[in-house]
mmCIF file of C-alpha atoms in Angstrom:
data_model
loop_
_atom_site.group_PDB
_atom_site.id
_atom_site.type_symbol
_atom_site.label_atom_id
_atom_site.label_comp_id
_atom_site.label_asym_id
_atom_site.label_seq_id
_atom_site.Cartn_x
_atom_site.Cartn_y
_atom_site.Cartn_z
ATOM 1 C CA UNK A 1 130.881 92.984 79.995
ATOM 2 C CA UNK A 2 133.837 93.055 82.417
ATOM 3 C CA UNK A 3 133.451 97.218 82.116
ATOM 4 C CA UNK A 4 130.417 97.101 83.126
ATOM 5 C CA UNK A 5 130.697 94.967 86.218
ATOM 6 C CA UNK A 6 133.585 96.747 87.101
ATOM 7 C CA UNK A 7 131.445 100.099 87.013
ATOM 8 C CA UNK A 8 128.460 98.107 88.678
ATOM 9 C CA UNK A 9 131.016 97.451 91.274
ATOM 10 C CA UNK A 10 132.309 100.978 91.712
ATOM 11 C CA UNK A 11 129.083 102.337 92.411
ATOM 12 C CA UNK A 12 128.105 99.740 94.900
ATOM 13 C CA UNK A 13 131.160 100.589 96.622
ATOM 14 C CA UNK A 14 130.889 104.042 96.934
ATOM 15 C CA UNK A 15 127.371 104.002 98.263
ATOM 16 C CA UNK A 16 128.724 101.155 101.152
ATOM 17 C CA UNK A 17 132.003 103.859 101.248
ATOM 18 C CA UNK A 18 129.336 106.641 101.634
ATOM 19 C CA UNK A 19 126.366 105.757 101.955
ATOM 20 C CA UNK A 20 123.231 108.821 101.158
ATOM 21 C CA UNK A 21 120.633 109.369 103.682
ATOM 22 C CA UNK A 22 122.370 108.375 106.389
ATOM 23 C CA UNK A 23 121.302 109.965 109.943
ATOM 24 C CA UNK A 24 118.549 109.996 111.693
ATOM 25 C CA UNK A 25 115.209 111.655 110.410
ATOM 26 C CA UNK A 26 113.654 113.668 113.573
ATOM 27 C CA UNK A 27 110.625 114.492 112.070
ATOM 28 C CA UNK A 28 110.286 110.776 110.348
ATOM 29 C CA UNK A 29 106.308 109.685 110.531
ATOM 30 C CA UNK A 30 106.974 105.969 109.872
ATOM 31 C CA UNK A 31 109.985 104.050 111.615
ATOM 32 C CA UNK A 32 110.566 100.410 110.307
ATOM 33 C CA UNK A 33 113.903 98.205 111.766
ATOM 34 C CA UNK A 34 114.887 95.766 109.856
ATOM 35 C CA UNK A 35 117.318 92.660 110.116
ATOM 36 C CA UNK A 36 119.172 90.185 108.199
ATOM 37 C CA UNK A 37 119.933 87.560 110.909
ATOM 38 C CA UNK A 38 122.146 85.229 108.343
ATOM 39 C CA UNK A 39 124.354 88.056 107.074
ATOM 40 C CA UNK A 40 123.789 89.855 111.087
ATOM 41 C CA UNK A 41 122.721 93.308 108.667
ATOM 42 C CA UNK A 42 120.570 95.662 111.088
ATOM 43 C CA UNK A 43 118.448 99.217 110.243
ATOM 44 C CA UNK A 44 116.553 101.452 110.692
ATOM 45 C CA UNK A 45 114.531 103.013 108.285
ATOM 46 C CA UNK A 46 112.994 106.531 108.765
ATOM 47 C CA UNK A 47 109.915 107.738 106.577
ATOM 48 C CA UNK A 48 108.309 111.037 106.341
ATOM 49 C CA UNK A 49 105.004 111.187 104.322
ATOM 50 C CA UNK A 50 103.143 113.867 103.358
ATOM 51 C CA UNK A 51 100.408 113.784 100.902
ATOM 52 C CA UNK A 52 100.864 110.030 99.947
ATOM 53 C CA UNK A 53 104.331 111.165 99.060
ATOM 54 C CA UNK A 54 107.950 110.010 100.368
ATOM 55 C CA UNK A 55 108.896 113.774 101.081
ATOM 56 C CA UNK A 56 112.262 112.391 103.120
ATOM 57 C CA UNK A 57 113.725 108.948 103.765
ATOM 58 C CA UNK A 58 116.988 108.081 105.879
ATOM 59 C CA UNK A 59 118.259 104.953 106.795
ATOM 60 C CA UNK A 60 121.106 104.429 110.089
ATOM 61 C CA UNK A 61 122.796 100.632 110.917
ATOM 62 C CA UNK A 62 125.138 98.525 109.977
ATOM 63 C CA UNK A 63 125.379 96.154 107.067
ATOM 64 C CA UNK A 64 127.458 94.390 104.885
ATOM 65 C CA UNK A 65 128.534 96.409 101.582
ATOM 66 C CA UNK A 66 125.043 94.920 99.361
ATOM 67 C CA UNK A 67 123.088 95.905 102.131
ATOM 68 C CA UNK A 68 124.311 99.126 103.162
ATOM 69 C CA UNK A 69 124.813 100.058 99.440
ATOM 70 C CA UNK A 70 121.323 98.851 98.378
ATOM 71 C CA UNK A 71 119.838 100.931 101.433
ATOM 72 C CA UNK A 72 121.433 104.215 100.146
ATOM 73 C CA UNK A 73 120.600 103.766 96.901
ATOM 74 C CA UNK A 74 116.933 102.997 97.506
ATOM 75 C CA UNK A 75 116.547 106.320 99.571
ATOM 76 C CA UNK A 76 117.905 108.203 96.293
ATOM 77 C CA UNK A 77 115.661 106.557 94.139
ATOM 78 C CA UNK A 78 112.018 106.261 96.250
ATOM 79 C CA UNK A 79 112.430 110.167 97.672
ATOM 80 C CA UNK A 80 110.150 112.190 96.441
ATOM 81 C CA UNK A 81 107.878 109.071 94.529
ATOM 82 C CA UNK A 82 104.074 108.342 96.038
ATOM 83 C CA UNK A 83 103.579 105.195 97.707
ATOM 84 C CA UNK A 84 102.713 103.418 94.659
ATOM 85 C CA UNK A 85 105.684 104.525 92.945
ATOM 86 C CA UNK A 86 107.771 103.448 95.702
ATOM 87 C CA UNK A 87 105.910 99.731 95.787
ATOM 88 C CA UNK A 88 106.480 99.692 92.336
ATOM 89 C CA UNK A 89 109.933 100.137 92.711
ATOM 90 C CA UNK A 90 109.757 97.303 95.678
ATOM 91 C CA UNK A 91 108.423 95.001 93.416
ATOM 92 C CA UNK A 92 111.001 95.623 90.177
ATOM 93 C CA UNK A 93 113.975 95.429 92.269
ATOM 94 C CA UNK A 94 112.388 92.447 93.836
ATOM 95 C CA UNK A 95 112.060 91.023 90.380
ATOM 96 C CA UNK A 96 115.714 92.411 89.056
ATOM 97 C CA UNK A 97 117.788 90.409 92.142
ATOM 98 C CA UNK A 98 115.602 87.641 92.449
ATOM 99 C CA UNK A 99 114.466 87.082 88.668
ATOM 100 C CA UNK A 100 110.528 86.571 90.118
ATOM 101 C CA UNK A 101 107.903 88.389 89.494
ATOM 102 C CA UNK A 102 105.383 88.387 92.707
ATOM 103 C CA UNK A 103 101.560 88.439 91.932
ATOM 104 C CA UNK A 104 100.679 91.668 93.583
ATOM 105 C CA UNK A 105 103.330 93.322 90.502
ATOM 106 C CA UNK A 106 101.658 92.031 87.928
ATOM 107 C CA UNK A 107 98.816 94.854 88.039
ATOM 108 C CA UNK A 108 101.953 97.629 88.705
ATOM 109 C CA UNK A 109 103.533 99.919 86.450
ATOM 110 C CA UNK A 110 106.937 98.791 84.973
ATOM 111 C CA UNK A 111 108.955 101.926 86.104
ATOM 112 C CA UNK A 112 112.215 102.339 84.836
ATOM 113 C CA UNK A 113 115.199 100.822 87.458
ATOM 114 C CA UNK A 114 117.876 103.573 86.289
ATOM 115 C CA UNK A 115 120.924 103.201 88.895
ATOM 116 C CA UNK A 116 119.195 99.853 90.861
ATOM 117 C CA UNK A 117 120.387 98.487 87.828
ATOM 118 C CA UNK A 118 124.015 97.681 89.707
ATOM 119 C CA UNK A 119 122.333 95.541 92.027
ATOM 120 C CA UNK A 120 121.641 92.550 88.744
ATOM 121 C CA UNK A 121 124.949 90.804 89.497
ATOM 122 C CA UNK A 122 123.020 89.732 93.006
ATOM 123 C CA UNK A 123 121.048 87.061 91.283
ATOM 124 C CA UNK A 124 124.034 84.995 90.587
ATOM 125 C CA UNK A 125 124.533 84.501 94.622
ATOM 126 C CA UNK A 126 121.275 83.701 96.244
ATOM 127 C CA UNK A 127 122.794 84.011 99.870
ATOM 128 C CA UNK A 128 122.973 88.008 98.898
ATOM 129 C CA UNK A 129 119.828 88.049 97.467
ATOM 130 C CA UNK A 130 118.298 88.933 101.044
ATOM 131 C CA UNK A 131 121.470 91.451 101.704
ATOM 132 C CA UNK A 132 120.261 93.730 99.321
ATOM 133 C CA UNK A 133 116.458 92.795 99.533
ATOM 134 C CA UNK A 134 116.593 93.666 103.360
ATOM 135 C CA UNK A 135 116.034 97.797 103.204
ATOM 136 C CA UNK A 136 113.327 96.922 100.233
ATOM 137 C CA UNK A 137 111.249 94.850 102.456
ATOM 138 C CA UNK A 138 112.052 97.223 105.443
ATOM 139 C CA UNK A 139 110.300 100.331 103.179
ATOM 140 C CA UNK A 140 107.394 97.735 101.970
ATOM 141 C CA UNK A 141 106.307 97.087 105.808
ATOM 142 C CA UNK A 142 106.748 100.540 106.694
ATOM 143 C CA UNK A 143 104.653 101.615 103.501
ATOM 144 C CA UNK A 144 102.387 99.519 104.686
ATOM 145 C CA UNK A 145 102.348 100.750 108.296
ATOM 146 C CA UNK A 146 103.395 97.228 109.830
ATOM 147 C CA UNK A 147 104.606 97.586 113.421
ATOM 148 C CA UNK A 148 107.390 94.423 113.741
ATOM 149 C CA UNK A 149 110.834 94.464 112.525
ATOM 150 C CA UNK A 150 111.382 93.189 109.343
ATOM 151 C CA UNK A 151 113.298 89.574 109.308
ATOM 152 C CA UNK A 152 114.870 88.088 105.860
ATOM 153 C CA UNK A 153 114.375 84.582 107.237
#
């Protein structure tokens, strides 16, 4: 088990080291901020749809390593998925750090987590919970065209 945190580690790491997605998406047609005002984590996350589709994502801010790690790794996994893929995935990873499963999820596809996976160790401290929840709920409101920034609290 110790291997495997170690790797779960590793991973979050590197995406905090060097984080994907990172810059500033010109031709984004959704821009959500988002902010963590217990942990002080800030972003802002660009969207560009086409077609019901994520066809690009890019987050830029600042964070603590959860956050900024969880951000990278959400733009790898939700490019290229339709909306309902991508609130799928919102819901799961919900469900993976928080060990809830929300009502709207329960009529949603159980897709497969694959590298969000690293991100299970979160459960076990519930003040981190909203560190790596904050770029999830950041892509929910934009998915959902909301126009005010995002707040954990």
């Amino acid at each position: 088990m110790s291997d495997l945190r170690d790797l779960y580690q590793e991973v979050i790491l590197d995406h905090q080291r060097h984080p994907r997605n990172f810059r500033v998406l010109a031709d984004a047609t959704r821009l959500q901020e988002g902010y963590n005002p217990l942990c002080g984590d800030r972003l802002i996350l660009y969207i560009k749809l086409r077609d019901n589709r994520i066809e690009d994502i890019a987050f830029q801010g600042s964070g603590c390593a959860i956050s900024t790690a969880s951000a990278s790794v959400m733009t790898e996994t939700v490019k290229g998925k339709t909306i309902e893929e991508a609130e799928a995935l919102f819901h799961a990873f919900h469900e993976l750090v928080t060990g809830q499963e929300s009502s709207e999820a329960k009529h949603l596809p159980r897709p497969a987590l694959g590298k969000l996976a690293v991100f299970s160790g979160v459960r076990e401290f519930p003040v981190r919970v909203k560190c790596a929840t904050l770029a999830w709920h950041t892509l929910h409101a934009a998915l959902q065209g909301r126009d005010e920034t995002v707040s954990t609290e």
